[in-house]
Amino acid sequence: VKRVLVTGASGFLGRHCLSALILRGYDVHAVSRAVSREAAPGLGSGVQWHHVDLLDARATRDLLESVQPSHLLHLAWYTEHGAFWDSPENIRWLEAGLAMARMFCASSVARRFVGAGTCAEYSWRSGVCVESETLLAPASLYGACKHALHTVLATYSAQTRVSCAWGRLFLLYGPHEDRRRLIPSVARALLAGEPARCTHGNFARDMLYVADAADAFVALLDSDAEGAFNIASGRETRLADAITHVANYLGRPELLRLGALPAREEPDTLLADVRRLQTAVPWTPRHSLFDGLDLTCDWWRRQSAQVAE
Amino acid sequence: VKRVLVTGASGFLGRHCLSALILRGYDVHAVSRAVSREAAPGLGSGVQWHHVDLLDARATRDLLESVQPSHLLHLAWYTEHGAFWDSPENIRWLEAGLAMARMFCASSVARRFVGAGTCAEYSWRSGVCVESETLLAPASLYGACKHALHTVLATYSAQTRVSCAWGRLFLLYGPHEDRRRLIPSVARALLAGEPARCTHGNFARDMLYVADAADAFVALLDSDAEGAFNIASGRETRLADAITHVANYLGRPELLRLGALPAREEPDTLLADVRRLQTAVPWTPRHSLFDGLDLTCDWWRRQSAQVAE
């Protein structure tokens, strides 16, 4: 039996992993600090939910002992919009991830650990991030803590029976994204008939539809591949083009205000080389950028309709 | 008031820091899991001892709240001879170090954090380790966990009022070293009139007398220097020469068996560049290699005399 414990399972990425895991024959156990009544129904029937605060090491130990997972898909982290870059909560989640990995690897049934990393582990000066080449020099506490967790896990797993892979995420978008982030804030403004004020958007980014990222994580979990893998589309998108597509799809291009906000200090280009992932596992994104954006707009339209009712 | 909390204060390195801290005017609080009755008397009068298990996060929090240190000299770690390289205990001590640093930095009186790192954070292929140049690529779980702690602390301290330095230790020797390690095992065999079986000893190493390392840590703590610093002599020593000196000093050169043991897989050369430390703080080792070895032999001679009594 392949029994997986998914942390962060009710989150933006985690919720999209559940049905993919069931399809691959996993006995799926999901953990979340609190599953809201509204969110739960759509989240994979056949999933066993556990409500545990992973910052409580004893509760985590009890959870692992009761579930006895062979696979651990560790996605939980502190993700509060804006605050997550530099909050000391990153250190607490690193501590929690270390404790969880240590306890998991000590179990005789443990076989596979896959965790979620970030492009913020890399130095952003390189433009295109390649796992085997790009300097790992996180500028944020978020990147430093994610990087530290992977460094320790990779070294530890090399001396245990548990194999380990690490998926570094770039820019995700899709249903259930935090409403204060780029695509949601633009879509919501336009759906409300209000101007969408943006920066110039002249940034080259790798955008991946969240369900495709979930598929990649599940494919990685279901493989024996070891090490770090960029989880990204491998495509270059100019953010202004993505936003313009959203405005056109929602029929309100006249409300888009590109350049109305000053650009923050961020790299012009932050892209992902995805050859390592594509060589290791049979995965390609199922959604083109425009398909993914259309689905996302449809979802936000339903959300705003529900609110309006 | 400069009030320092020293962790690992009854250990090999820690015990040598206490009087140096008192000399510099610190109000010294020392923590140790258990201070043995035999060890305590010599350990710095004027030091306030706290018996706390730092792997217990609540006890650590209570300790920090009661002591309210402005300075933290964090030396405690898992150091069991042989086992420490790859034990999962390293992960627990990383968790403890993260929690301690997080709680310390959250205090309004916290000003300075200095922690003990290791040459095992570096790739050992370079021969001479230079802080700003040598690749950080730990091959052991010990090195990975130490490196992870520093990575996170350096990033975190940059966004708090607390400044942070990290001392990377190379090969220490001196009184109170674990009796199974190189110099003690040779000295003890010779003092017992038994053959001292060694490898060929054709390894170039940086050897530093432990009291000099303690002085360097205290000088670093008492400065504003930030970042990682090799704490080492800057001298190259062939291990066979050090052992031969010990055998001559103890008057039993005929019992030394260089080459009797197969050499383990370790680098021929592992040396330290110490210019960064020497530029940052006023410190040079007070003991030459032979002086330090003589003092160490004298100490082991007294130990064996006490056992014989």
XYZ file of C-alpha atoms in Angstrom:
618
model
C 0.000 0.000 0.000
C 1.222 3.484 -0.864
C -0.055 5.704 1.921
C 0.683 9.381 1.561
C 0.390 12.123 4.138
C -0.090 15.520 2.477
C 0.625 18.618 4.561
C -0.794 21.973 3.559
C -3.503 19.910 1.894
C -6.185 22.582 1.970
C -3.815 25.214 0.582
C -3.518 26.717 -2.877
C -1.283 23.929 -4.186
C -2.171 21.082 -1.828
C -5.864 20.922 -2.648
C -5.012 20.297 -6.316
C -2.823 17.306 -5.407
C -5.453 15.203 -3.683
C -7.423 13.817 -6.627
C -4.204 13.216 -8.601
C -2.911 11.119 -5.714
C -6.129 9.088 -5.549
C -5.941 8.488 -9.307
C -2.460 7.036 -8.826
C -3.722 4.594 -6.231
C -2.531 6.294 -3.062
C -4.291 5.947 0.244
C -4.508 9.687 0.881
C -4.268 11.276 4.314
C -4.448 15.045 4.371
C -3.492 17.351 7.180
C -4.567 20.922 7.643
C -4.636 23.181 10.657
C -8.302 23.829 10.040
C -10.420 22.720 7.108
C -13.203 25.202 6.639
C -16.658 23.816 5.982
C -16.853 25.622 2.668
C -13.545 24.318 1.399
C -13.903 20.709 2.445
C -16.598 19.412 0.044
C -14.589 19.890 -3.126
C -11.403 18.513 -1.632
C -11.182 14.960 -2.899
C -13.700 12.419 -1.678
C -11.877 9.394 -0.377
C -9.395 11.578 1.473
C -8.953 11.140 5.209
C -8.566 14.494 6.890
C -6.558 15.183 10.032
C -6.720 18.511 11.827
C -3.294 19.032 13.339
C -1.146 22.069 14.042
C 2.225 21.032 12.583
C 3.972 23.651 14.720
C 3.126 21.367 17.652
C 5.843 18.681 17.511
C 3.967 16.280 19.791
C 0.805 16.483 17.735
C 2.877 15.878 14.598
C 4.489 12.824 16.169
C 1.102 11.431 17.158
C -0.188 12.050 13.641
C 2.731 10.208 12.004
C 2.371 7.323 14.439
C -1.325 6.940 13.763
C -1.183 7.342 9.949
C 2.096 5.427 9.351
C 2.645 6.967 5.900
C 5.054 5.465 3.387
C 5.113 8.775 1.485
C 5.188 12.327 2.785
C 4.261 15.241 0.530
C 5.210 18.244 2.607
C 3.691 21.451 1.262
C 2.714 23.245 4.478
C 4.438 26.533 5.226
C 3.736 30.061 6.356
C 2.340 31.861 3.313
C 0.724 35.076 4.553
C 0.727 37.461 1.594
C 3.488 40.066 1.818
C 4.569 39.029 5.312
C 5.931 35.610 4.333
C 9.169 36.867 2.815
C 10.785 37.949 6.049
C 8.644 36.745 8.931
C 10.315 34.719 11.722
C 7.403 32.322 11.155
C 9.650 30.927 8.411
C 12.029 29.716 11.121
C 9.183 28.028 12.995
C 8.118 26.237 9.821
C 11.690 25.178 9.186
C 11.839 23.754 12.707
C 8.527 21.972 12.106
C 9.692 20.584 8.757
C 12.924 19.281 10.281
C 11.085 17.614 13.156
C 8.554 16.076 10.803
C 11.195 14.767 8.401
C 13.263 13.377 11.268
C 10.294 11.552 12.766
C 9.099 10.341 9.364
C 12.510 8.954 8.383
C 12.772 7.124 11.710
C 9.707 5.033 10.823
C 10.282 1.589 9.324
C 7.539 2.080 6.715
C 8.827 5.453 5.433
C 9.995 5.352 1.816
C 9.710 8.738 0.137
C 9.765 12.405 1.104
C 8.922 15.201 -1.320
C 8.874 18.829 -0.205
C 8.030 22.182 -1.713
C 10.902 24.580 -2.288
C 11.009 27.910 -4.048
C 12.798 29.906 -6.723
C 13.708 32.229 -3.812
C 16.422 29.718 -2.911
C 18.349 30.847 -5.984
C 20.311 33.988 -6.560
C 18.028 35.998 -8.816
C 20.881 37.492 -10.757
C 21.122 34.598 -13.168
C 17.879 35.178 -15.067
C 17.265 31.512 -15.871
C 17.593 29.156 -12.893
C 19.239 25.784 -13.574
C 19.344 23.325 -10.675
C 22.905 22.166 -11.214
C 24.367 25.560 -12.048
C 22.611 28.511 -10.469
C 24.017 29.813 -7.216
C 21.878 29.070 -4.182
C 21.950 32.416 -2.394
C 18.571 33.232 -0.899
C 18.005 36.940 -0.256
C 14.930 36.426 1.960
C 14.341 34.540 5.185
C 11.705 32.535 3.300
C 14.268 31.396 0.725
C 16.917 30.761 3.392
C 14.627 28.553 5.476
C 13.380 26.564 2.485
C 16.953 26.093 1.313
C 18.076 25.031 4.781
C 15.326 22.412 4.983
C 16.341 20.922 1.658
C 20.065 20.942 2.481
C 19.475 18.974 5.662
C 16.923 16.602 4.153
C 19.077 15.744 1.164
C 22.033 14.924 3.406
C 19.902 12.982 5.870
C 18.004 10.965 3.266
C 21.291 9.863 1.709
C 21.966 7.864 4.866
C 18.454 6.459 5.389
C 16.172 4.212 3.327
C 14.019 7.227 2.538
C 14.533 8.843 -0.839
C 13.976 12.561 -1.174
C 13.041 15.045 -3.887
C 12.479 18.774 -3.658
C 10.309 20.793 -6.049
C 11.219 24.447 -6.473
C 8.170 26.496 -7.394
C 8.185 29.631 -9.494
C 5.106 31.758 -10.216
C 1.861 29.798 -9.805
C -1.628 31.033 -10.608
C -5.096 29.539 -10.636
C -8.226 29.032 -8.538
C -7.944 29.631 -4.777
C -4.894 31.893 -5.080
C -4.669 34.545 -2.380
C -6.947 37.339 -3.566
C -4.305 40.013 -2.897
C -1.891 38.564 -5.445
C -1.458 39.747 -9.024
C -3.897 37.742 -11.165
C -6.682 37.624 -8.539
C -6.449 41.328 -7.760
C -6.664 42.226 -11.460
C -9.498 39.792 -12.167
C -11.508 40.880 -9.130
C -11.163 44.565 -9.927
C -12.305 44.044 -13.493
C -15.215 41.793 -12.459
C -16.282 44.548 -10.055
C -16.111 47.068 -12.909
C -13.284 48.931 -11.243
C -9.917 50.040 -12.674
C -7.093 47.507 -12.224
C -4.000 49.508 -11.311
C -0.744 47.638 -12.076
C 2.957 48.272 -12.560
C 4.300 48.377 -16.111
C 4.472 44.581 -16.036
C 7.696 44.418 -18.030
C 8.890 41.364 -16.132
C 9.737 38.015 -17.714
C 8.411 35.242 -15.498
C 7.617 31.540 -15.603
C 3.898 31.141 -14.917
C 2.434 27.722 -14.202
C -1.200 26.777 -13.680
C -1.530 25.466 -10.137
C -3.157 22.151 -11.130
C -0.209 21.439 -13.431
C 2.186 22.154 -10.562
C 0.189 19.718 -8.428
C 0.457 17.073 -11.150
C 4.225 17.598 -11.276
C 4.537 17.172 -7.512
C 2.492 13.978 -7.598
C 4.552 12.624 -10.516
C 7.712 13.442 -8.573
C 6.361 11.756 -5.460
C 5.485 8.666 -7.484
C 9.015 8.405 -8.920
C 12.419 7.557 -7.445
C 14.025 10.795 -8.607
C 16.328 12.413 -6.039
C 17.410 15.986 -5.538
C 16.027 19.396 -6.456
C 13.766 20.021 -9.447
C 12.384 23.259 -10.799
C 8.617 22.898 -11.072
C 7.650 25.355 -13.747
C 6.337 25.625 -17.286
C 9.675 26.306 -18.939
C 7.953 29.112 -20.846
C 8.720 32.814 -20.677
C 5.763 35.118 -20.087
C 5.745 38.895 -19.876
C 3.499 39.684 -16.938
C 1.885 42.565 -18.870
C 0.821 40.071 -21.560
C -0.782 37.770 -18.985
C -2.682 40.636 -17.389
C -3.773 42.003 -20.755
C -5.125 38.554 -21.658
C -7.126 38.518 -18.417
C -8.556 41.965 -19.176
C -9.517 40.939 -22.680
C -11.039 37.614 -21.583
C -13.129 39.417 -18.971
C -14.155 41.984 -21.588
C -12.796 44.999 -19.709
C -9.508 45.967 -21.403
C -10.374 49.663 -20.928
C -10.129 49.271 -17.119
C -6.538 47.986 -17.158
C -4.057 50.620 -15.920
C -0.602 49.252 -16.751
C 2.056 51.540 -15.316
C -0.258 53.129 -12.736
C 1.772 51.681 -9.857
C 5.541 52.112 -9.338
C 7.445 48.889 -9.978
C 8.915 47.244 -6.885
C 12.509 46.239 -6.773
C 12.457 42.847 -8.427
C 14.440 41.131 -11.157
C 13.501 41.813 -14.773
C 13.877 38.130 -15.599
C 13.254 35.121 -13.388
C 12.800 31.974 -15.412
C 13.165 28.234 -14.899
C 15.037 25.561 -16.767
C 12.783 22.492 -16.530
C 14.853 19.880 -18.361
C 15.825 18.137 -15.137
C 12.180 17.590 -14.175
C 11.119 16.573 -17.672
C 13.916 14.014 -17.887
C 13.114 12.549 -14.479
C 9.343 12.185 -14.642
C 6.735 11.903 -17.371
C 5.113 15.286 -16.982
C 4.276 18.246 -19.137
C 1.843 21.023 -18.262
C -1.675 20.272 -19.523
C -2.653 23.925 -19.724
C -1.302 26.611 -22.003
C -0.952 30.002 -20.346
C -4.117 31.354 -21.950
C -6.123 28.198 -21.134
C -5.021 28.414 -17.531
C -5.809 32.121 -17.315
C -9.265 31.557 -18.846
C -10.039 28.841 -16.266
C -8.817 31.155 -13.544
C -10.986 34.017 -14.775
C -14.003 31.689 -14.961
C -13.372 30.655 -11.371
C -13.105 34.242 -10.126
C -16.269 35.098 -12.054
C -18.116 32.326 -10.179
C -16.676 33.569 -6.908
C -17.822 37.130 -7.525
C -21.256 35.858 -8.625
C -21.563 33.898 -5.372
C -20.607 36.935 -3.347
C -23.119 39.026 -5.257
C -25.979 36.579 -4.644
C 25.395 45.619 31.415
C 26.685 43.005 29.019
C 24.996 39.786 30.108
C 25.999 36.686 28.166
C 24.343 33.303 28.124
C 26.831 30.579 27.172
C 25.421 27.250 25.965
C 27.560 24.127 26.046
C 29.384 25.900 28.861
C 30.709 22.751 30.536
C 31.965 21.317 27.234
C 35.449 21.091 25.794
C 35.369 24.604 24.315
C 32.756 26.277 26.505
C 34.527 25.775 29.823
C 37.526 27.710 28.477
C 35.352 30.718 27.547
C 34.003 31.478 31.004
C 36.948 33.201 32.679
C 37.742 35.128 29.481
C 34.191 36.481 29.514
C 34.462 37.514 33.163
C 37.747 39.283 32.398
C 35.982 41.310 29.730
C 33.348 42.427 32.181
C 30.457 40.191 31.193
C 27.813 39.056 33.621
C 28.170 35.368 32.754
C 25.287 32.900 32.749
C 26.192 29.376 31.753
C 23.858 26.608 30.708
C 24.588 22.930 30.718
C 22.339 19.892 30.682
C 24.086 18.621 33.775
C 27.154 20.014 35.482
C 28.940 17.216 37.232
C 30.219 17.848 40.744
C 33.774 17.143 39.636
C 33.696 19.526 36.695
C 31.997 22.464 38.404
C 34.651 23.771 40.826
C 37.160 24.760 38.144
C 34.553 26.337 35.931
C 34.842 30.046 36.578
C 33.806 31.437 39.936
C 31.326 34.237 39.448
C 29.442 32.261 36.827
C 25.739 31.629 37.325
C 24.863 28.096 36.257
C 21.555 26.983 34.805
C 20.728 23.332 34.300
C 18.483 23.196 31.258
C 17.942 20.711 28.451
C 18.105 22.930 25.356
C 16.251 20.289 23.356
C 13.212 21.265 25.442
C 11.945 24.426 23.740
C 9.789 25.504 26.692
C 12.647 25.167 29.145
C 14.820 27.192 26.757
C 12.183 29.906 26.523
C 11.882 30.069 30.315
C 15.665 30.283 30.603
C 15.905 33.179 28.131
C 13.050 34.990 29.858
C 14.648 34.666 33.266
C 18.234 35.509 32.236
C 17.411 38.248 29.667
C 20.833 38.024 27.997
C 22.124 40.780 25.719
C 24.667 38.347 24.242
C 24.296 34.683 23.330
C 27.351 32.473 22.829
C 25.856 29.294 21.438
C 28.306 26.403 21.580
C 26.020 23.518 22.581
C 25.641 20.679 20.101
C 25.610 16.909 19.882
C 29.277 15.859 19.993
C 29.339 12.130 20.766
C 32.670 10.860 19.410
C 32.308 9.052 16.082
C 28.499 9.196 16.109
C 28.204 12.961 15.723
C 29.005 13.049 12.014
C 25.788 11.444 10.820
C 23.436 11.136 13.775
C 19.896 12.524 13.420
C 20.666 14.210 16.744
C 22.248 16.883 14.546
C 18.770 17.725 13.253
C 17.417 18.028 16.800
C 20.248 20.402 17.713
C 19.575 22.432 14.587
C 15.924 22.693 15.604
C 16.992 23.725 19.111
C 19.443 26.311 17.768
C 16.812 27.810 15.485
C 14.258 28.017 18.288
C 16.798 29.550 20.655
C 17.967 32.138 18.113
C 14.379 33.013 17.203
C 13.388 33.507 20.847
C 16.595 35.408 21.637
C 16.218 37.813 18.704
C 12.604 38.525 19.693
C 13.788 39.983 23.014
C 14.182 43.749 23.261
C 17.519 43.432 25.112
C 19.174 41.045 22.616
C 22.164 42.579 20.828
C 24.611 39.904 19.696
C 24.572 36.228 18.711
C 27.737 34.199 18.123
C 27.573 30.518 17.269
C 30.013 27.687 16.713
C 30.308 26.347 13.187
C 32.712 23.849 11.689
C 35.168 23.279 8.874
C 32.764 20.462 7.897
C 30.551 23.146 6.350
C 33.129 23.527 3.574
C 33.873 21.280 0.667
C 37.083 19.568 1.710
C 38.457 19.483 -1.820
C 39.898 22.957 -1.616
C 42.722 22.255 0.821
C 42.783 25.709 2.375
C 39.386 27.032 3.402
C 38.733 30.737 2.801
C 35.429 32.133 4.061
C 34.636 34.223 0.992
C 35.817 31.713 -1.599
C 35.553 28.081 -0.560
C 32.432 26.215 -1.621
C 30.031 25.450 1.214
C 29.157 21.830 0.475
C 28.922 19.783 3.660
C 29.371 16.053 3.163
C 28.072 15.105 6.621
C 24.787 15.699 8.405
C 26.795 17.490 11.098
C 28.199 19.936 8.551
C 24.826 20.343 6.825
C 23.000 21.183 10.058
C 25.650 23.646 11.233
C 25.624 25.298 7.824
C 21.826 25.465 7.803
C 21.794 27.165 11.207
C 24.241 29.794 10.055
C 22.430 30.426 6.765
C 19.183 31.102 8.558
C 20.733 33.151 11.370
C 22.701 35.357 9.018
C 19.582 36.119 6.981
C 17.439 36.653 10.065
C 19.900 38.863 11.934
C 20.157 41.142 8.898
C 16.551 42.158 9.533
C 16.721 42.461 13.335
C 18.719 44.633 15.745
C 20.802 41.570 16.654
C 24.196 41.249 15.000
C 25.546 37.796 14.298
C 28.915 36.123 13.847
C 29.765 32.500 13.265
C 33.060 30.855 14.155
C 34.084 27.832 12.090
C 36.296 25.504 14.103
C 38.975 23.266 12.683
C 41.023 20.779 14.738
C 41.084 21.680 18.450
C 43.105 19.963 21.130
C 43.769 20.509 24.813
C 42.596 19.566 28.299
C 39.163 17.934 28.625
C 39.103 16.675 25.026
C 37.165 13.461 24.527
C 39.562 10.693 25.547
C 38.870 8.680 22.394
C 40.174 11.375 20.077
C 43.663 11.517 18.577
C 45.876 13.427 21.044
C 44.194 12.049 24.199
C 44.287 8.450 22.984
C 47.995 8.704 22.136
C 48.870 10.486 25.396
C 46.877 8.070 27.532
C 48.395 4.990 25.904
C 51.908 6.308 26.408
C 51.230 7.354 30.012
C 49.972 3.819 30.649
C 53.153 2.413 29.116
C 51.229 0.880 26.231
C 51.901 1.122 22.483
C 50.073 3.990 20.738
C 48.831 2.621 17.423
C 48.177 5.351 14.830
C 47.731 5.835 11.106
C 50.687 7.157 9.110
C 49.630 10.670 10.134
C 50.554 12.196 6.801
C 47.746 14.709 7.012
C 48.165 18.462 6.961
C 45.837 20.041 9.502
C 45.272 23.272 11.377
C 45.589 22.500 15.089
C 44.531 25.102 17.667
C 44.840 24.923 21.430
C 41.329 24.968 22.863
C 41.920 27.932 25.199
C 43.058 29.998 22.222
C 39.889 29.043 20.362
C 37.885 30.140 23.400
C 39.697 33.492 23.433
C 38.892 33.940 19.751
C 35.194 33.257 20.348
C 35.100 35.725 23.223
C 36.912 38.359 21.144
C 34.393 37.776 18.338
C 31.466 38.034 20.748
C 32.869 41.302 22.109
C 33.158 42.826 18.629
C 30.613 43.967 16.044
C 32.001 41.737 13.294
C 29.367 40.016 11.172
C 29.431 36.817 9.142
C 31.510 33.636 9.204
C 35.083 33.465 10.503
C 37.495 30.568 10.507
C 38.719 30.066 14.066
C 42.071 28.392 13.656
C 45.779 28.916 14.070
C 46.543 29.609 10.420
C 49.485 27.214 10.763
C 49.977 23.937 8.924
C 50.800 20.923 11.052
C 51.531 17.384 9.940
C 49.614 15.193 12.391
C 52.547 12.761 12.604
C 54.752 15.632 13.814
C 52.264 16.566 16.548
C 52.002 12.962 17.734
C 55.752 12.506 17.638
C 56.157 15.618 19.792
C 53.713 14.164 22.317
C 55.642 10.874 22.420
C 58.949 12.683 22.909
C 57.549 15.018 25.576
C 56.141 12.051 27.488
C 59.469 10.251 27.113
C 58.065 7.224 25.302
C 58.925 7.634 21.582
C 59.602 3.905 21.342
C 55.907 3.154 22.010
C 54.628 5.232 19.082
C 53.394 3.025 16.202
C 52.858 5.366 13.243
C 51.311 3.443 10.354
C 49.925 0.630 12.541
C 46.342 1.570 11.702
C 44.913 1.917 8.180
C 44.185 5.537 7.294
C 40.550 6.457 7.060
C 39.173 8.217 4.053
C 39.929 11.823 4.812
C 41.495 14.719 2.954
C 45.273 14.988 2.885
C 45.051 18.698 3.501
C 42.474 20.649 5.475
C 43.721 24.067 6.465
C 42.266 27.436 7.397
C 42.825 30.912 6.113
C 42.516 33.141 9.211
C 43.028 36.585 7.724
C 39.345 37.452 8.031
C 39.345 36.768 11.777
C 42.636 38.520 12.366
C 41.448 41.610 10.522
C 38.156 41.710 12.410
C 39.271 41.197 16.003
C 42.487 41.681 17.959
C 43.396 38.050 18.492
C 46.344 35.777 17.899
C 46.866 32.349 19.460
C 48.847 32.604 22.714
C 50.190 29.059 22.459
C 52.561 27.622 19.901
C 51.732 24.080 18.844
C 54.431 22.570 21.035
C 53.502 24.735 24.049
C 49.887 23.682 23.703
C 50.802 20.026 23.317
C 53.058 20.180 26.386
C 50.252 21.698 28.479
C 47.913 19.022 27.165
C 50.361 16.241 28.044
C 50.823 17.714 31.543
C 47.060 17.704 32.018
C 46.692 14.077 30.895
C 49.586 13.137 33.146
C 47.717 14.665 36.109
C 44.554 12.842 35.056
C 46.292 9.477 34.903
C 47.992 10.166 38.263
C 44.602 10.890 39.806
C 43.153 7.683 38.392
C 46.135 5.723 39.687
C 45.795 7.128 43.222
